[in-house]
PDB file of C-alpha atoms in Angstrom:
ATOM      1  CA  THR A   1       0.012  -0.018   0.009  1.00 68.00           C
ATOM      2  CA  GLN A   2       1.389   3.366  -1.023  1.00 74.00           C
ATOM      3  CA  LEU A   3       1.373   5.950   1.752  1.00 85.00           C
ATOM      4  CA  LEU A   4       2.432   9.552   1.893  1.00 92.00           C
ATOM      5  CA  GLU A   5       3.393  11.144   5.200  1.00 94.00           C
ATOM      6  CA  GLN A   6       3.431  14.883   5.583  1.00 96.00           C
ATOM      7  CA  SER A   7       5.218  16.885   8.221  1.00 95.00           C
ATOM      8  CA  PRO A   8       4.668  18.912  10.182  1.00 96.00           C
ATOM      9  CA  GLN A   9       0.952  18.384  10.687  1.00 95.00           C
ATOM     10  CA  PHE A  10       0.470  21.968  11.966  1.00 96.00           C
ATOM     11  CA  LEU A  11       2.520  25.065  11.550  1.00 97.00           C
ATOM     12  CA  SER A  12       1.860  28.541  12.952  1.00 97.00           C
ATOM     13  CA  ILE A  13       4.302  31.235  11.953  1.00 97.00           C
ATOM     14  CA  GLN A  14       4.611  35.022  11.800  1.00 97.00           C
ATOM     15  CA  GLU A  15       4.237  36.878   8.538  1.00 97.00           C
ATOM     16  CA  GLY A  16       7.563  37.218   6.790  1.00 97.00           C
ATOM     17  CA  GLU A  17       9.067  33.944   8.045  1.00 97.00           C
ATOM     18  CA  ASN A  18      10.141  31.085   5.840  1.00 97.00           C
ATOM     19  CA  LEU A  19       8.951  27.520   6.163  1.00 97.00           C
ATOM     20  CA  THR A  20       9.328  24.056   4.601  1.00 98.00           C
ATOM     21  CA  VAL A  21       6.752  21.280   4.434  1.00 98.00           C
ATOM     22  CA  TYR A  22       7.799  17.712   3.716  1.00 97.00           C
ATOM     23  CA  CYS A  23       6.093  14.846   1.980  1.00 97.00           C
ATOM     24  CA  ASN A  24       7.720  11.399   2.345  1.00 95.00           C
ATOM     25  CA  SER A  25       6.995   7.870   1.171  1.00 93.00           C
ATOM     26  CA  SER A  26       8.738   4.504   0.841  1.00 90.00           C
ATOM     27  CA  SER A  27       7.108   4.147  -2.587  1.00 89.00           C
ATOM     28  CA  VAL A  28       8.118   5.533  -5.921  1.00 90.00           C
ATOM     29  CA  PHE A  29       5.619   7.825  -7.656  1.00 90.00           C
ATOM     30  CA  SER A  30       5.467   8.704 -11.377  1.00 87.00           C
ATOM     31  CA  SER A  31       4.448  12.233 -10.478  1.00 88.00           C
ATOM     32  CA  LEU A  32       3.635  14.232  -7.407  1.00 92.00           C
ATOM     33  CA  GLN A  33       1.266  17.144  -6.974  1.00 93.00           C
ATOM     34  CA  TRP A  34       0.830  19.813  -4.352  1.00 96.00           C
ATOM     35  CA  TYR A  35      -2.595  21.255  -3.557  1.00 96.00           C
ATOM     36  CA  ARG A  36      -3.829  24.002  -1.262  1.00 96.00           C
ATOM     37  CA  GLN A  37      -7.270  23.703   0.318  1.00 95.00           C
ATOM     38  CA  GLU A  38      -9.064  26.535   2.066  1.00 93.00           C
ATOM     39  CA  PRO A  39     -11.903  26.058   4.570  1.00 89.00           C
ATOM     40  CA  GLY A  40     -15.136  25.115   2.819  1.00 89.00           C
ATOM     41  CA  GLU A  41     -13.495  24.632  -0.525  1.00 93.00           C
ATOM     42  CA  GLY A  42     -11.957  21.791  -2.535  1.00 94.00           C
ATOM     43  CA  PRO A  43      -8.236  21.452  -3.044  1.00 95.00           C
ATOM     44  CA  VAL A  44      -6.691  23.563  -5.787  1.00 94.00           C
ATOM     45  CA  LEU A  45      -3.631  22.328  -7.707  1.00 93.00           C
ATOM     46  CA  LEU A  46      -0.474  24.381  -7.165  1.00 95.00           C
ATOM     47  CA  VAL A  47       2.102  22.328  -9.127  1.00 94.00           C
ATOM     48  CA  THR A  48       2.946  18.900 -10.602  1.00 91.00           C
ATOM     49  CA  VAL A  49       6.447  17.496 -10.581  1.00 92.00           C
ATOM     50  CA  VAL A  50       7.366  14.498 -12.673  1.00 90.00           C
ATOM     51  CA  THR A  51      11.170  14.211 -12.892  1.00 92.00           C
ATOM     52  CA  GLY A  52      13.431  13.119 -10.053  1.00 93.00           C
ATOM     53  CA  GLY A  53      15.328  16.173  -8.738  1.00 94.00           C
ATOM     54  CA  GLU A  54      12.948  18.578 -10.437  1.00 95.00           C
ATOM     55  CA  VAL A  55      12.575  22.017  -8.888  1.00 97.00           C
ATOM     56  CA  LYS A  56       9.619  24.310  -9.737  1.00 97.00           C
ATOM     57  CA  LYS A  57       8.991  27.806  -8.512  1.00 97.00           C
ATOM     58  CA  LEU A  58       5.643  29.559  -8.188  1.00 95.00           C
ATOM     59  CA  LYS A  59       6.280  33.095  -6.950  1.00 95.00           C
ATOM     60  CA  ARG A  60       7.381  32.643  -3.307  1.00 97.00           C
ATOM     61  CA  LEU A  61       6.767  28.855  -3.352  1.00 97.00           C
ATOM     62  CA  THR A  62       9.504  26.415  -4.316  1.00 98.00           C
ATOM     63  CA  PHE A  63       8.691  22.760  -4.895  1.00 97.00           C
ATOM     64  CA  GLN A  64      11.238  19.951  -5.164  1.00 97.00           C
ATOM     65  CA  PHE A  65      10.799  16.313  -6.148  1.00 96.00           C
ATOM     66  CA  GLY A  66      13.346  13.939  -4.615  1.00 95.00           C
ATOM     67  CA  ASP A  67      15.937  12.240  -6.852  1.00 94.00           C
ATOM     68  CA  ALA A  68      14.386   8.833  -6.191  1.00 93.00           C
ATOM     69  CA  ARG A  69      10.816  10.213  -6.692  1.00 92.00           C
ATOM     70  CA  LYS A  70       9.821   9.105  -3.196  1.00 93.00           C
ATOM     71  CA  ASP A  71       9.686  12.458  -1.485  1.00 94.00           C
ATOM     72  CA  SER A  72       9.005  16.110  -2.042  1.00 96.00           C
ATOM     73  CA  SER A  73       9.224  19.424  -0.274  1.00 97.00           C
ATOM     74  CA  LEU A  74       7.454  22.759  -0.401  1.00 98.00           C
ATOM     75  CA  HIS A  75       9.343  25.854   0.704  1.00 98.00           C
ATOM     76  CA  ILE A  76       7.605  29.180   1.199  1.00 97.00           C
ATOM     77  CA  THR A  77       9.684  32.345   1.446  1.00 98.00           C
ATOM     78  CA  ALA A  78       8.397  35.352   3.379  1.00 98.00           C
ATOM     79  CA  ALA A  79       5.072  33.795   4.176  1.00 97.00           C
ATOM     80  CA  GLN A  80       1.956  35.989   4.015  1.00 97.00           C
ATOM     81  CA  PRO A  81      -1.464  35.611   5.688  1.00 96.00           C
ATOM     82  CA  GLY A  82      -2.880  34.680   2.269  1.00 95.00           C
ATOM     83  CA  ASP A  83      -0.752  31.519   2.372  1.00 96.00           C
ATOM     84  CA  THR A  84      -2.860  30.206   5.227  1.00 96.00           C
ATOM     85  CA  GLY A  85      -4.513  26.881   4.354  1.00 96.00           C
ATOM     86  CA  LEU A  86      -4.182  23.135   4.225  1.00 96.00           C
ATOM     87  CA  TYR A  87      -1.316  21.958   1.992  1.00 97.00           C
ATOM     88  CA  LEU A  88      -1.717  18.493   0.550  1.00 97.00           C
ATOM     89  CA  CYS A  89       0.688  16.391  -1.418  1.00 96.00           C
ATOM     90  CA  ALA A  90      -0.612  13.694  -3.748  1.00 94.00           C
ATOM     91  CA  GLY A  91       1.291  10.998  -5.651  1.00 91.00           C
ATOM     92  CA  ALA A  92       0.340   9.043  -8.731  1.00 86.00           C
ATOM     93  CA  GLY A  93       1.599   5.492  -9.312  1.00 73.00           C
ATOM     94  CA  ASP A  94       3.108   4.200 -12.528  1.00 63.00           C
ATOM     95  CA  SER A  95       0.148   2.050 -13.623  1.00 59.00           C
ATOM     96  CA  SER A  96      -2.687   4.451 -13.057  1.00 60.00           C
ATOM     97  CA  TYR A  97      -3.519   8.011 -12.336  1.00 67.00           C
ATOM     98  CA  LYS A  98      -5.089   7.164  -9.027  1.00 78.00           C
ATOM     99  CA  LEU A  99      -3.917   9.881  -6.589  1.00 87.00           C
ATOM    100  CA  ILE A 100      -2.741   8.968  -3.120  1.00 90.00           C
ATOM    101  CA  PHE A 101      -3.059  11.995  -0.792  1.00 93.00           C
ATOM    102  CA  GLY A 102      -0.997  12.774   2.277  1.00 95.00           C
ATOM    103  CA  SER A 103      -2.766  13.790   5.496  1.00 92.00           C
ATOM    104  CA  GLY A 104      -1.860  17.445   4.940  1.00 95.00           C
ATOM    105  CA  THR A 105      -0.075  20.286   6.680  1.00 97.00           C
ATOM    106  CA  ARG A 106      -2.245  22.957   8.196  1.00 96.00           C
ATOM    107  CA  LEU A 107      -0.475  26.331   7.966  1.00 97.00           C
ATOM    108  CA  LEU A 108      -1.459  29.478   9.795  1.00 97.00           C
ATOM    109  CA  VAL A 109       0.417  32.715   8.970  1.00 97.00           C
ATOM    110  CA  ARG A 110      -0.239  35.351  11.597  1.00 97.00           C
ATOM    111  CA  PRO A 111      -0.168  39.052  10.533  1.00 95.00           C
TER     112      PRO A 111
ATOM    113  CA  GLU B   1     -15.713  28.128 -17.618  1.00 68.00           C
ATOM    114  CA  ALA B   2     -17.915  26.872 -14.793  1.00 82.00           C
ATOM    115  CA  GLY B   3     -16.212  24.739 -12.156  1.00 93.00           C
ATOM    116  CA  VAL B   4     -17.327  21.479 -10.611  1.00 96.00           C
ATOM    117  CA  ALA B   5     -20.697  21.900  -8.931  1.00 97.00           C
ATOM    118  CA  GLN B   6     -21.819  19.928  -5.937  1.00 97.00           C
ATOM    119  CA  SER B   7     -24.990  19.883  -3.898  1.00 97.00           C
ATOM    120  CA  PRO B   8     -26.038  19.999  -1.174  1.00 97.00           C
ATOM    121  CA  ARG B   9     -23.175  21.866   0.556  1.00 96.00           C
ATOM    122  CA  TYR B  10     -24.174  20.601   3.976  1.00 97.00           C
ATOM    123  CA  LYS B  11     -26.228  17.703   5.263  1.00 97.00           C
ATOM    124  CA  ILE B  12     -27.062  16.481   8.764  1.00 98.00           C
ATOM    125  CA  ILE B  13     -28.739  13.087   9.131  1.00 97.00           C
ATOM    126  CA  GLU B  14     -29.185  10.485  11.832  1.00 97.00           C
ATOM    127  CA  LYS B  15     -27.401   7.133  11.627  1.00 96.00           C
ATOM    128  CA  ARG B  16     -29.169   4.476   9.588  1.00 97.00           C
ATOM    129  CA  GLN B  17     -30.757   7.145   7.374  1.00 97.00           C
ATOM    130  CA  SER B  18     -29.991   7.478   3.660  1.00 97.00           C
ATOM    131  CA  VAL B  19     -28.380  10.395   1.888  1.00 98.00           C
ATOM    132  CA  ALA B  20     -27.460  11.289  -1.678  1.00 98.00           C
ATOM    133  CA  PHE B  21     -24.970  13.775  -3.104  1.00 98.00           C
ATOM    134  CA  TRP B  22     -24.866  15.230  -6.589  1.00 97.00           C
ATOM    135  CA  CYS B  23     -21.985  16.355  -8.751  1.00 97.00           C
ATOM    136  CA  ASN B  24     -21.851  18.091 -12.127  1.00 96.00           C
ATOM    137  CA  PRO B  25     -18.302  18.062 -13.521  1.00 95.00           C
ATOM    138  CA  ILE B  26     -16.693  20.596 -15.808  1.00 94.00           C
ATOM    139  CA  SER B  27     -18.207  20.354 -19.312  1.00 92.00           C
ATOM    140  CA  GLY B  28     -16.284  17.980 -21.517  1.00 89.00           C
ATOM    141  CA  HIS B  29     -14.458  16.219 -18.720  1.00 91.00           C
ATOM    142  CA  ALA B  30     -14.603  12.481 -19.254  1.00 89.00           C
ATOM    143  CA  THR B  31     -13.211  11.386 -15.880  1.00 91.00           C
ATOM    144  CA  LEU B  32     -15.069  11.975 -12.590  1.00 93.00           C
ATOM    145  CA  TYR B  33     -13.889  11.128  -9.080  1.00 94.00           C
ATOM    146  CA  TRP B  34     -15.563  10.897  -5.723  1.00 97.00           C
ATOM    147  CA  TYR B  35     -13.349  11.380  -2.626  1.00 97.00           C
ATOM    148  CA  GLN B  36     -14.030  11.104   1.085  1.00 97.00           C
ATOM    149  CA  GLN B  37     -12.104  13.509   3.340  1.00 96.00           C
ATOM    150  CA  ILE B  38     -12.370  12.849   7.043  1.00 95.00           C
ATOM    151  CA  LEU B  39     -11.459  15.727   9.355  1.00 91.00           C
ATOM    152  CA  GLY B  40      -7.674  15.935   9.756  1.00 86.00           C
ATOM    153  CA  GLN B  41      -6.927  13.610   6.836  1.00 90.00           C
ATOM    154  CA  GLY B  42      -6.303  13.934   3.121  1.00 93.00           C
ATOM    155  CA  PRO B  43      -8.918  12.938   0.552  1.00 95.00           C
ATOM    156  CA  LYS B  44      -9.349   9.227  -0.086  1.00 94.00           C
ATOM    157  CA  LEU B  45     -10.593   8.057  -3.498  1.00 93.00           C
ATOM    158  CA  LEU B  46     -13.918   6.233  -3.333  1.00 96.00           C
ATOM    159  CA  ILE B  47     -14.681   5.707  -6.999  1.00 95.00           C
ATOM    160  CA  GLN B  48     -13.437   6.832 -10.421  1.00 92.00           C
ATOM    161  CA  PHE B  49     -15.558   6.978 -13.618  1.00 92.00           C
ATOM    162  CA  GLN B  50     -14.346   7.238 -17.175  1.00 88.00           C
ATOM    163  CA  ASN B  51     -17.430   8.468 -19.051  1.00 86.00           C
ATOM    164  CA  ASN B  52     -20.169   6.268 -17.585  1.00 85.00           C
ATOM    165  CA  GLY B  53     -17.927   3.296 -16.772  1.00 90.00           C
ATOM    166  CA  VAL B  54     -16.299   2.541 -13.431  1.00 91.00           C
ATOM    167  CA  VAL B  55     -12.511   2.509 -13.550  1.00 88.00           C
ATOM    168  CA  ASP B  56     -11.705   2.022  -9.854  1.00 89.00           C
ATOM    169  CA  ASP B  57     -14.063   1.381  -6.928  1.00 93.00           C
ATOM    170  CA  SER B  58     -11.702  -0.664  -4.807  1.00 91.00           C
ATOM    171  CA  GLN B  59     -12.110   1.604  -1.789  1.00 92.00           C
ATOM    172  CA  LEU B  60     -15.847   2.088  -1.999  1.00 96.00           C
ATOM    173  CA  PRO B  61     -17.686   0.340   0.892  1.00 95.00           C
ATOM    174  CA  LYS B  62     -20.130  -1.367  -1.416  1.00 95.00           C
ATOM    175  CA  ASP B  63     -22.379  -2.680   1.327  1.00 95.00           C
ATOM    176  CA  ARG B  64     -23.587   0.854   1.978  1.00 97.00           C
ATOM    177  CA  PHE B  65     -22.174   3.159  -0.712  1.00 97.00           C
ATOM    178  CA  SER B  66     -23.259   3.317  -4.317  1.00 97.00           C
ATOM    179  CA  ALA B  67     -22.510   5.710  -7.201  1.00 97.00           C
ATOM    180  CA  GLU B  68     -23.668   6.137 -10.714  1.00 95.00           C
ATOM    181  CA  ARG B  69     -22.968   8.275 -13.747  1.00 94.00           C
ATOM    182  CA  LEU B  70     -25.596   7.112 -16.109  1.00 82.00           C
ATOM    183  CA  LYS B  71     -25.160   9.509 -19.047  1.00 86.00           C
ATOM    184  CA  GLY B  72     -21.430  10.100 -18.574  1.00 84.00           C
ATOM    185  CA  VAL B  73     -22.046  13.632 -17.242  1.00 91.00           C
ATOM    186  CA  ASP B  74     -23.326  14.233 -13.771  1.00 95.00           C
ATOM    187  CA  SER B  75     -23.075  11.727 -10.965  1.00 97.00           C
ATOM    188  CA  THR B  76     -24.708  10.802  -7.692  1.00 97.00           C
ATOM    189  CA  LEU B  77     -23.211   9.166  -4.626  1.00 98.00           C
ATOM    190  CA  LYS B  78     -25.536   7.461  -2.171  1.00 98.00           C
ATOM    191  CA  ILE B  79     -25.021   6.134   1.361  1.00 98.00           C
ATOM    192  CA  GLN B  80     -27.611   3.730   2.731  1.00 97.00           C
ATOM    193  CA  PRO B  81     -27.642   3.273   5.686  1.00 96.00           C
ATOM    194  CA  ALA B  82     -25.296   5.899   7.083  1.00 97.00           C
ATOM    195  CA  LYS B  83     -22.940   5.232  10.019  1.00 97.00           C
ATOM    196  CA  LEU B  84     -21.372   7.691  12.403  1.00 97.00           C
ATOM    197  CA  GLU B  85     -17.981   7.143  10.790  1.00 96.00           C
ATOM    198  CA  ASP B  86     -19.324   8.398   7.461  1.00 97.00           C
ATOM    199  CA  SER B  87     -19.181  11.965   8.793  1.00 97.00           C
ATOM    200  CA  ALA B  88     -16.809  13.661   6.388  1.00 97.00           C
ATOM    201  CA  VAL B  89     -16.570  16.017   3.410  1.00 97.00           C
ATOM    202  CA  TYR B  90     -17.390  14.312   0.130  1.00 98.00           C
ATOM    203  CA  LEU B  91     -15.438  15.841  -2.756  1.00 98.00           C
ATOM    204  CA  CYS B  92     -16.144  15.451  -6.426  1.00 97.00           C
ATOM    205  CA  ALA B  93     -13.404  16.132  -8.984  1.00 95.00           C
ATOM    206  CA  SER B  94     -13.072  15.878 -12.740  1.00 93.00           C
ATOM    207  CA  ASN B  95     -10.499  16.070 -15.495  1.00 89.00           C
ATOM    208  CA  ARG B  96     -10.446  15.737 -19.258  1.00 85.00           C
ATOM    209  CA  PHE B  97      -8.975  12.231 -19.108  1.00 75.00           C
ATOM    210  CA  ALA B  98      -7.102  10.101 -16.600  1.00 64.00           C
ATOM    211  CA  GLY B  99      -3.439  10.475 -17.364  1.00 58.00           C
ATOM    212  CA  GLY B 100      -0.142  11.291 -15.697  1.00 50.00           C
ATOM    213  CA  GLY B 101       0.136  14.958 -14.822  1.00 54.00           C
ATOM    214  CA  GLU B 102      -3.476  15.739 -15.766  1.00 74.00           C
ATOM    215  CA  THR B 103      -4.992  18.301 -13.438  1.00 83.00           C
ATOM    216  CA  GLN B 104      -7.941  17.298 -11.326  1.00 89.00           C
ATOM    217  CA  TYR B 105     -10.433  20.074 -10.620  1.00 93.00           C
ATOM    218  CA  PHE B 106     -12.305  19.778  -7.319  1.00 95.00           C
ATOM    219  CA  GLY B 107     -15.741  20.948  -6.353  1.00 96.00           C
ATOM    220  CA  PRO B 108     -16.368  22.684  -2.958  1.00 96.00           C
ATOM    221  CA  GLY B 109     -17.568  19.408  -1.365  1.00 97.00           C
ATOM    222  CA  THR B 110     -20.598  18.295   0.641  1.00 97.00           C
ATOM    223  CA  ARG B 111     -20.079  18.286   4.392  1.00 97.00           C
ATOM    224  CA  LEU B 112     -21.953  15.383   5.970  1.00 98.00           C
ATOM    225  CA  LEU B 113     -22.613  15.026   9.659  1.00 98.00           C
ATOM    226  CA  VAL B 114     -24.134  11.777  10.885  1.00 98.00           C
ATOM    227  CA  LEU B 115     -25.619  11.950  14.414  1.00 97.00           C
TER     228      LEU B 115
END
């Protein structure tokens, strides 16, 4: 069974601070996605990484896929209150596009 | 372009009652997914449709859950009878086709509370 573990589960930081969220598995994934979910809404896709070692940047967010395609990280620089939300990683296996979601990291950025 | 629509947004029922959720995917999207998201957890896939055919329902509790997508467009998910542990947000998602890297678009979800 493929599992994705995210850490930390909760993070409360001050505006302007940097943070990193981790997504780890013992399984290899063909691609990995990061989503942000706000209260009362469905998850919204932020990025998809498909190549081991790949780094993608989205404004102040930097996403990295591990060389072995088993783990990923999300780094936010100078966090803002608008970054508050639940961050979910989701991996797709080789044989199907069934997404396996991690349990999420709940981020609160205080003004 | 309209997003994925779901209704109702909220539902409160007593255990052993029945409930149904409705989803209308983005126009032209062949693949539709139903997920269950329990508080504090990530979404778990219940069932995946490709047009009106079931691709994956391995995690659907078939003794109480059923889903259909008769005309390959909108879909309903039913729970009969509901249990306390079914309290969760039920998310519907769609994409053009099931493939690596294809974006899934999620609806706002239906929040179910079973008392």
